[in-house]
Amino acid sequence: MRSSEFVFILHMMKQILGVTDVLCQALQQKSQDIVSAMIMVSHTKKLIETLRDDECGSFLDDVMEFCKKHDIVIHKFKDPYFEGRSNRKGEIDSRFNERVVKLLELSAALDPKEGYKNFISDSICKLAKKYYYLDFIDQEIDVLKFQLNHFEAYVKVSSVFRKAVIYC
């Protein structure tokens, strides 16, 4: 139990479980919808990728510091630990289809929760242009953009109006 490899594995588990715990807690909420869940999955994926790509050095420093503090013998690595596992780099990307994640992120603009807080007319136009290109010609997408701008203004005014009525 007092080996640097064991400490390394425990620290790695702490990092990964810390990142994924937020996702797990969010997914267990009864009021969670699919769009919000996919956005949370996307954010968790990015955090794990950042841990893998950018934080290896500080992670190893933390492990070394812990081992020194508790008088645990540190084994010398011939190569950096993560370099040998480069074949796994694409695993996270292959688990979640990027097109599906992008589609759901764009669809988040249609979420009516909290007075269409996530409403972005550009995202809806991108959604129409990219995924429904057979249903819309360019002129219709231009018209859609203007209609969505009006809708966005209406939603903002009506949400302010609703808040004012509640406070009265």
JSON list of C-alpha atoms in Angstrom, two decimals:
[
{"chain": "A", "resi": 1, "resn": "MET", "atom": "CA", "xyz": [0.00, 0.00, 0.00]},
{"chain": "A", "resi": 2, "resn": "ARG", "atom": "CA", "xyz": [2.98, 2.30, 0.29]},
{"chain": "A", "resi": 3, "resn": "SER", "atom": "CA", "xyz": [4.13, 2.24, -3.31]},
{"chain": "A", "resi": 4, "resn": "SER", "atom": "CA", "xyz": [4.32, 5.20, -5.67]},
{"chain": "A", "resi": 5, "resn": "GLU", "atom": "CA", "xyz": [2.29, 3.26, -8.24]},
{"chain": "A", "resi": 6, "resn": "PHE", "atom": "CA", "xyz": [-0.56, 2.85, -5.74]},
{"chain": "A", "resi": 7, "resn": "VAL", "atom": "CA", "xyz": [-0.40, 6.57, -4.90]},
{"chain": "A", "resi": 8, "resn": "PHE", "atom": "CA", "xyz": [-0.41, 7.39, -8.61]},
{"chain": "A", "resi": 9, "resn": "ILE", "atom": "CA", "xyz": [-3.52, 5.27, -9.22]},
{"chain": "A", "resi": 10, "resn": "LEU", "atom": "CA", "xyz": [-5.36, 6.78, -6.24]},
{"chain": "A", "resi": 11, "resn": "HIS", "atom": "CA", "xyz": [-4.56, 10.31, -7.35]},
{"chain": "A", "resi": 12, "resn": "MET", "atom": "CA", "xyz": [-5.71, 9.48, -10.88]},
{"chain": "A", "resi": 13, "resn": "MET", "atom": "CA", "xyz": [-8.98, 8.05, -9.54]},
{"chain": "A", "resi": 14, "resn": "LYS", "atom": "CA", "xyz": [-9.48, 11.17, -7.41]},
{"chain": "A", "resi": 15, "resn": "GLN", "atom": "CA", "xyz": [-9.06, 13.43, -10.45]},
{"chain": "A", "resi": 16, "resn": "ILE", "atom": "CA", "xyz": [-11.31, 11.43, -12.77]},
{"chain": "A", "resi": 17, "resn": "LEU", "atom": "CA", "xyz": [-14.01, 10.78, -10.18]},
{"chain": "A", "resi": 18, "resn": "GLY", "atom": "CA", "xyz": [-13.94, 14.44, -9.19]},
{"chain": "A", "resi": 19, "resn": "VAL", "atom": "CA", "xyz": [-14.63, 15.50, -12.77]},
{"chain": "A", "resi": 20, "resn": "THR", "atom": "CA", "xyz": [-17.29, 12.87, -13.45]},
{"chain": "A", "resi": 21, "resn": "ASP", "atom": "CA", "xyz": [-19.06, 13.28, -10.09]},
{"chain": "A", "resi": 22, "resn": "VAL", "atom": "CA", "xyz": [-20.55, 16.60, -11.17]},
{"chain": "A", "resi": 23, "resn": "LEU", "atom": "CA", "xyz": [-21.95, 14.93, -14.29]},
{"chain": "A", "resi": 24, "resn": "CYS", "atom": "CA", "xyz": [-23.33, 12.00, -12.26]},
{"chain": "A", "resi": 25, "resn": "GLN", "atom": "CA", "xyz": [-25.05, 14.34, -9.80]},
{"chain": "A", "resi": 26, "resn": "ALA", "atom": "CA", "xyz": [-26.59, 16.36, -12.63]},
{"chain": "A", "resi": 27, "resn": "LEU", "atom": "CA", "xyz": [-27.84, 13.25, -14.43]},
{"chain": "A", "resi": 28, "resn": "GLN", "atom": "CA", "xyz": [-29.58, 12.01, -11.28]},
{"chain": "A", "resi": 29, "resn": "GLN", "atom": "CA", "xyz": [-31.76, 15.11, -11.04]},
{"chain": "A", "resi": 30, "resn": "LYS", "atom": "CA", "xyz": [-35.34, 14.42, -12.00]},
{"chain": "A", "resi": 31, "resn": "SER", "atom": "CA", "xyz": [-35.72, 17.72, -13.83]},
{"chain": "A", "resi": 32, "resn": "GLN", "atom": "CA", "xyz": [-32.77, 17.07, -16.16]},
{"chain": "A", "resi": 33, "resn": "ASP", "atom": "CA", "xyz": [-33.56, 17.26, -19.88]},
{"chain": "A", "resi": 34, "resn": "ILE", "atom": "CA", "xyz": [-31.64, 15.62, -22.72]},
{"chain": "A", "resi": 35, "resn": "VAL", "atom": "CA", "xyz": [-30.20, 18.86, -24.10]},
{"chain": "A", "resi": 36, "resn": "SER", "atom": "CA", "xyz": [-28.77, 19.94, -20.76]},
{"chain": "A", "resi": 37, "resn": "ALA", "atom": "CA", "xyz": [-27.47, 16.42, -20.16]},
{"chain": "A", "resi": 38, "resn": "MET", "atom": "CA", "xyz": [-25.64, 16.37, -23.50]},
{"chain": "A", "resi": 39, "resn": "ILE", "atom": "CA", "xyz": [-24.12, 19.78, -22.81]},
{"chain": "A", "resi": 40, "resn": "MET", "atom": "CA", "xyz": [-22.92, 18.49, -19.43]},
{"chain": "A", "resi": 41, "resn": "VAL", "atom": "CA", "xyz": [-21.48, 15.35, -21.09]},
{"chain": "A", "resi": 42, "resn": "SER", "atom": "CA", "xyz": [-19.68, 17.57, -23.60]},
{"chain": "A", "resi": 43, "resn": "HIS", "atom": "CA", "xyz": [-18.21, 19.75, -20.83]},
{"chain": "A", "resi": 44, "resn": "THR", "atom": "CA", "xyz": [-17.13, 16.67, -18.85]},
{"chain": "A", "resi": 45, "resn": "LYS", "atom": "CA", "xyz": [-15.46, 15.26, -21.94]},
{"chain": "A", "resi": 46, "resn": "LYS", "atom": "CA", "xyz": [-13.53, 18.50, -22.45]},
{"chain": "A", "resi": 47, "resn": "LEU", "atom": "CA", "xyz": [-12.42, 18.55, -18.80]},
{"chain": "A", "resi": 48, "resn": "ILE", "atom": "CA", "xyz": [-11.13, 14.98, -19.02]},
{"chain": "A", "resi": 49, "resn": "GLU", "atom": "CA", "xyz": [-9.32, 15.79, -22.26]},
{"chain": "A", "resi": 50, "resn": "THR", "atom": "CA", "xyz": [-7.73, 18.83, -20.56]},
{"chain": "A", "resi": 51, "resn": "LEU", "atom": "CA", "xyz": [-6.66, 16.63, -17.68]},
{"chain": "A", "resi": 52, "resn": "ARG", "atom": "CA", "xyz": [-5.09, 14.20, -20.14]},
{"chain": "A", "resi": 53, "resn": "ASP", "atom": "CA", "xyz": [-3.47, 16.75, -22.47]},
{"chain": "A", "resi": 54, "resn": "ASP", "atom": "CA", "xyz": [-2.54, 19.77, -20.36]},
{"chain": "A", "resi": 55, "resn": "GLU", "atom": "CA", "xyz": [-2.36, 18.81, -16.71]},
{"chain": "A", "resi": 56, "resn": "CYS", "atom": "CA", "xyz": [-0.08, 15.74, -16.76]},
{"chain": "A", "resi": 57, "resn": "GLY", "atom": "CA", "xyz": [2.93, 17.65, -15.45]},
{"chain": "A", "resi": 58, "resn": "SER", "atom": "CA", "xyz": [1.16, 19.19, -12.48]},
{"chain": "A", "resi": 59, "resn": "PHE", "atom": "CA", "xyz": [-0.54, 15.87, -11.77]},
{"chain": "A", "resi": 60, "resn": "LEU", "atom": "CA", "xyz": [2.80, 14.05, -11.59]},
{"chain": "A", "resi": 61, "resn": "ASP", "atom": "CA", "xyz": [4.19, 16.86, -9.42]},
{"chain": "A", "resi": 62, "resn": "ASP", "atom": "CA", "xyz": [1.30, 16.37, -6.98]},
{"chain": "A", "resi": 63, "resn": "VAL", "atom": "CA", "xyz": [1.94, 12.61, -6.84]},
{"chain": "A", "resi": 64, "resn": "MET", "atom": "CA", "xyz": [5.68, 13.17, -6.26]},
{"chain": "A", "resi": 65, "resn": "GLU", "atom": "CA", "xyz": [4.99, 15.74, -3.54]},
{"chain": "A", "resi": 66, "resn": "PHE", "atom": "CA", "xyz": [2.58, 13.37, -1.79]},
{"chain": "A", "resi": 67, "resn": "CYS", "atom": "CA", "xyz": [5.13, 10.53, -1.95]},
{"chain": "A", "resi": 68, "resn": "LYS", "atom": "CA", "xyz": [7.88, 12.73, -0.52]},
{"chain": "A", "resi": 69, "resn": "LYS", "atom": "CA", "xyz": [5.63, 14.03, 2.25]},
{"chain": "A", "resi": 70, "resn": "HIS", "atom": "CA", "xyz": [4.73, 10.47, 3.33]},
{"chain": "A", "resi": 71, "resn": "ASP", "atom": "CA", "xyz": [8.18, 8.94, 2.77]},
{"chain": "A", "resi": 72, "resn": "ILE", "atom": "CA", "xyz": [7.07, 6.70, -0.08]},
{"chain": "A", "resi": 73, "resn": "VAL", "atom": "CA", "xyz": [9.80, 5.49, -2.43]},
{"chain": "A", "resi": 74, "resn": "ILE", "atom": "CA", "xyz": [9.36, 7.04, -5.87]},
{"chain": "A", "resi": 75, "resn": "HIS", "atom": "CA", "xyz": [10.15, 4.76, -8.76]},
{"chain": "A", "resi": 76, "resn": "LYS", "atom": "CA", "xyz": [11.89, 6.40, -11.68]},
{"chain": "A", "resi": 77, "resn": "PHE", "atom": "CA", "xyz": [9.98, 6.22, -14.90]},
{"chain": "A", "resi": 78, "resn": "LYS", "atom": "CA", "xyz": [11.93, 5.56, -18.08]},
{"chain": "A", "resi": 79, "resn": "ASP", "atom": "CA", "xyz": [9.35, 7.46, -20.13]},
{"chain": "A", "resi": 80, "resn": "PRO", "atom": "CA", "xyz": [6.57, 9.80, -19.03]},
{"chain": "A", "resi": 81, "resn": "TYR", "atom": "CA", "xyz": [3.66, 7.64, -17.93]},
{"chain": "A", "resi": 82, "resn": "PHE", "atom": "CA", "xyz": [1.06, 9.14, -20.26]},
{"chain": "A", "resi": 83, "resn": "GLU", "atom": "CA", "xyz": [3.17, 9.11, -23.43]},
{"chain": "A", "resi": 84, "resn": "GLY", "atom": "CA", "xyz": [2.98, 5.34, -23.76]},
{"chain": "A", "resi": 85, "resn": "ARG", "atom": "CA", "xyz": [-0.80, 5.45, -23.82]},
{"chain": "A", "resi": 86, "resn": "SER", "atom": "CA", "xyz": [-1.19, 7.71, -26.86]},
{"chain": "A", "resi": 87, "resn": "ASN", "atom": "CA", "xyz": [-3.23, 5.04, -28.65]},
{"chain": "A", "resi": 88, "resn": "ARG", "atom": "CA", "xyz": [-6.02, 5.76, -26.16]},
{"chain": "A", "resi": 89, "resn": "LYS", "atom": "CA", "xyz": [-6.16, 9.43, -27.07]},
{"chain": "A", "resi": 90, "resn": "GLY", "atom": "CA", "xyz": [-8.99, 8.91, -29.55]},
{"chain": "A", "resi": 91, "resn": "GLU", "atom": "CA", "xyz": [-11.11, 6.75, -27.24]},
{"chain": "A", "resi": 92, "resn": "ILE", "atom": "CA", "xyz": [-13.07, 9.59, -25.69]},
{"chain": "A", "resi": 93, "resn": "ASP", "atom": "CA", "xyz": [-13.68, 11.15, -29.09]},
{"chain": "A", "resi": 94, "resn": "SER", "atom": "CA", "xyz": [-14.96, 7.87, -30.49]},
{"chain": "A", "resi": 95, "resn": "ARG", "atom": "CA", "xyz": [-17.44, 7.38, -27.65]},
{"chain": "A", "resi": 96, "resn": "PHE", "atom": "CA", "xyz": [-19.40, 10.52, -28.49]},
{"chain": "A", "resi": 97, "resn": "ASN", "atom": "CA", "xyz": [-20.15, 11.30, -32.11]},
{"chain": "A", "resi": 98, "resn": "GLU", "atom": "CA", "xyz": [-19.13, 14.93, -32.61]},
{"chain": "A", "resi": 99, "resn": "ARG", "atom": "CA", "xyz": [-21.99, 15.61, -35.05]},
{"chain": "A", "resi": 100, "resn": "VAL", "atom": "CA", "xyz": [-24.58, 14.39, -32.55]},
{"chain": "A", "resi": 101, "resn": "VAL", "atom": "CA", "xyz": [-23.07, 16.46, -29.74]},
{"chain": "A", "resi": 102, "resn": "LYS", "atom": "CA", "xyz": [-23.00, 19.54, -32.00]},
{"chain": "A", "resi": 103, "resn": "LEU", "atom": "CA", "xyz": [-26.60, 18.92, -33.04]},
{"chain": "A", "resi": 104, "resn": "LEU", "atom": "CA", "xyz": [-27.71, 18.75, -29.41]},
{"chain": "A", "resi": 105, "resn": "GLU", "atom": "CA", "xyz": [-25.71, 21.85, -28.49]},
{"chain": "A", "resi": 106, "resn": "LEU", "atom": "CA", "xyz": [-27.38, 23.78, -31.33]},
{"chain": "A", "resi": 107, "resn": "SER", "atom": "CA", "xyz": [-30.75, 22.36, -30.27]},
{"chain": "A", "resi": 108, "resn": "ALA", "atom": "CA", "xyz": [-30.20, 23.83, -26.80]},
{"chain": "A", "resi": 109, "resn": "ALA", "atom": "CA", "xyz": [-31.14, 27.16, -28.35]},
{"chain": "A", "resi": 110, "resn": "LEU", "atom": "CA", "xyz": [-34.72, 25.86, -28.57]},
{"chain": "A", "resi": 111, "resn": "ASP", "atom": "CA", "xyz": [-34.96, 25.00, -24.86]},
{"chain": "A", "resi": 112, "resn": "PRO", "atom": "CA", "xyz": [-37.91, 26.96, -23.41]},
{"chain": "A", "resi": 113, "resn": "LYS", "atom": "CA", "xyz": [-36.67, 26.73, -19.81]},
{"chain": "A", "resi": 114, "resn": "GLU", "atom": "CA", "xyz": [-36.16, 29.97, -17.92]},
{"chain": "A", "resi": 115, "resn": "GLY", "atom": "CA", "xyz": [-37.72, 32.10, -20.62]},
{"chain": "A", "resi": 116, "resn": "TYR", "atom": "CA", "xyz": [-35.56, 30.74, -23.45]},
{"chain": "A", "resi": 117, "resn": "LYS", "atom": "CA", "xyz": [-32.37, 31.73, -21.61]},
{"chain": "A", "resi": 118, "resn": "ASN", "atom": "CA", "xyz": [-30.29, 29.68, -24.07]},
{"chain": "A", "resi": 119, "resn": "PHE", "atom": "CA", "xyz": [-32.07, 31.04, -27.15]},
{"chain": "A", "resi": 120, "resn": "ILE", "atom": "CA", "xyz": [-29.57, 32.03, -29.82]},
{"chain": "A", "resi": 121, "resn": "SER", "atom": "CA", "xyz": [-30.99, 32.80, -33.24]},
{"chain": "A", "resi": 122, "resn": "ASP", "atom": "CA", "xyz": [-27.62, 32.19, -34.95]},
{"chain": "A", "resi": 123, "resn": "SER", "atom": "CA", "xyz": [-27.54, 28.65, -33.52]},
{"chain": "A", "resi": 124, "resn": "ILE", "atom": "CA", "xyz": [-30.98, 27.93, -34.90]},
{"chain": "A", "resi": 125, "resn": "CYS", "atom": "CA", "xyz": [-29.96, 29.23, -38.33]},
{"chain": "A", "resi": 126, "resn": "LYS", "atom": "CA", "xyz": [-26.83, 27.05, -38.22]},
{"chain": "A", "resi": 127, "resn": "LEU", "atom": "CA", "xyz": [-29.02, 24.11, -37.24]},
{"chain": "A", "resi": 128, "resn": "ALA", "atom": "CA", "xyz": [-31.33, 24.75, -40.19]},
{"chain": "A", "resi": 129, "resn": "LYS", "atom": "CA", "xyz": [-28.46, 25.28, -42.64]},
{"chain": "A", "resi": 130, "resn": "LYS", "atom": "CA", "xyz": [-26.36, 22.30, -41.54]},
{"chain": "A", "resi": 131, "resn": "TYR", "atom": "CA", "xyz": [-28.91, 19.63, -40.67]},
{"chain": "A", "resi": 132, "resn": "TYR", "atom": "CA", "xyz": [-32.04, 20.71, -42.58]},
{"chain": "A", "resi": 133, "resn": "TYR", "atom": "CA", "xyz": [-30.40, 21.97, -45.76]},
{"chain": "A", "resi": 134, "resn": "LEU", "atom": "CA", "xyz": [-32.92, 20.07, -47.90]},
{"chain": "A", "resi": 135, "resn": "ASP", "atom": "CA", "xyz": [-35.83, 21.83, -46.20]},
{"chain": "A", "resi": 136, "resn": "PHE", "atom": "CA", "xyz": [-34.56, 25.42, -46.44]},
{"chain": "A", "resi": 137, "resn": "ILE", "atom": "CA", "xyz": [-33.18, 27.44, -49.31]},
{"chain": "A", "resi": 138, "resn": "ASP", "atom": "CA", "xyz": [-30.78, 30.30, -48.55]},
{"chain": "A", "resi": 139, "resn": "GLN", "atom": "CA", "xyz": [-33.49, 32.96, -48.84]},
{"chain": "A", "resi": 140, "resn": "GLU", "atom": "CA", "xyz": [-35.68, 31.13, -46.34]},
{"chain": "A", "resi": 141, "resn": "ILE", "atom": "CA", "xyz": [-32.81, 30.97, -43.87]},
{"chain": "A", "resi": 142, "resn": "ASP", "atom": "CA", "xyz": [-32.36, 34.75, -44.26]},
{"chain": "A", "resi": 143, "resn": "VAL", "atom": "CA", "xyz": [-36.06, 35.23, -43.54]},
{"chain": "A", "resi": 144, "resn": "LEU", "atom": "CA", "xyz": [-35.81, 32.80, -40.63]},
{"chain": "A", "resi": 145, "resn": "LYS", "atom": "CA", "xyz": [-32.99, 34.89, -39.14]},
{"chain": "A", "resi": 146, "resn": "PHE", "atom": "CA", "xyz": [-35.21, 38.00, -39.13]},
{"chain": "A", "resi": 147, "resn": "GLN", "atom": "CA", "xyz": [-38.15, 36.06, -37.68]},
{"chain": "A", "resi": 148, "resn": "LEU", "atom": "CA", "xyz": [-35.95, 34.63, -34.95]},
{"chain": "A", "resi": 149, "resn": "ASN", "atom": "CA", "xyz": [-34.62, 38.09, -34.08]},
{"chain": "A", "resi": 150, "resn": "HIS", "atom": "CA", "xyz": [-38.22, 39.24, -33.59]},
{"chain": "A", "resi": 151, "resn": "PHE", "atom": "CA", "xyz": [-39.02, 36.16, -31.52]},
{"chain": "A", "resi": 152, "resn": "GLU", "atom": "CA", "xyz": [-35.92, 36.73, -29.38]},
{"chain": "A", "resi": 153, "resn": "ALA", "atom": "CA", "xyz": [-36.92, 40.34, -28.73]},
{"chain": "A", "resi": 154, "resn": "TYR", "atom": "CA", "xyz": [-40.45, 39.22, -27.89]},
{"chain": "A", "resi": 155, "resn": "VAL", "atom": "CA", "xyz": [-39.23, 36.56, -25.46]},
{"chain": "A", "resi": 156, "resn": "LYS", "atom": "CA", "xyz": [-36.97, 39.01, -23.66]},
{"chain": "A", "resi": 157, "resn": "VAL", "atom": "CA", "xyz": [-39.70, 41.62, -23.34]},
{"chain": "A", "resi": 158, "resn": "SER", "atom": "CA", "xyz": [-42.29, 39.08, -22.20]},
{"chain": "A", "resi": 159, "resn": "SER", "atom": "CA", "xyz": [-39.90, 37.58, -19.62]},
{"chain": "A", "resi": 160, "resn": "VAL", "atom": "CA", "xyz": [-39.21, 41.07, -18.22]},
{"chain": "A", "resi": 161, "resn": "PHE", "atom": "CA", "xyz": [-42.96, 41.68, -18.21]},
{"chain": "A", "resi": 162, "resn": "ARG", "atom": "CA", "xyz": [-43.59, 38.39, -16.37]},
{"chain": "A", "resi": 163, "resn": "LYS", "atom": "CA", "xyz": [-40.98, 39.29, -13.73]},
{"chain": "A", "resi": 164, "resn": "ALA", "atom": "CA", "xyz": [-42.56, 42.72, -13.28]},
{"chain": "A", "resi": 165, "resn": "VAL", "atom": "CA", "xyz": [-46.02, 41.15, -12.81]},
{"chain": "A", "resi": 166, "resn": "ILE", "atom": "CA", "xyz": [-44.65, 38.73, -10.22]},
{"chain": "A", "resi": 167, "resn": "TYR", "atom": "CA", "xyz": [-43.11, 41.56, -8.18]},
{"chain": "A", "resi": 168, "resn": "CYS", "atom": "CA", "xyz": [-46.30, 43.66, -8.27]}
]
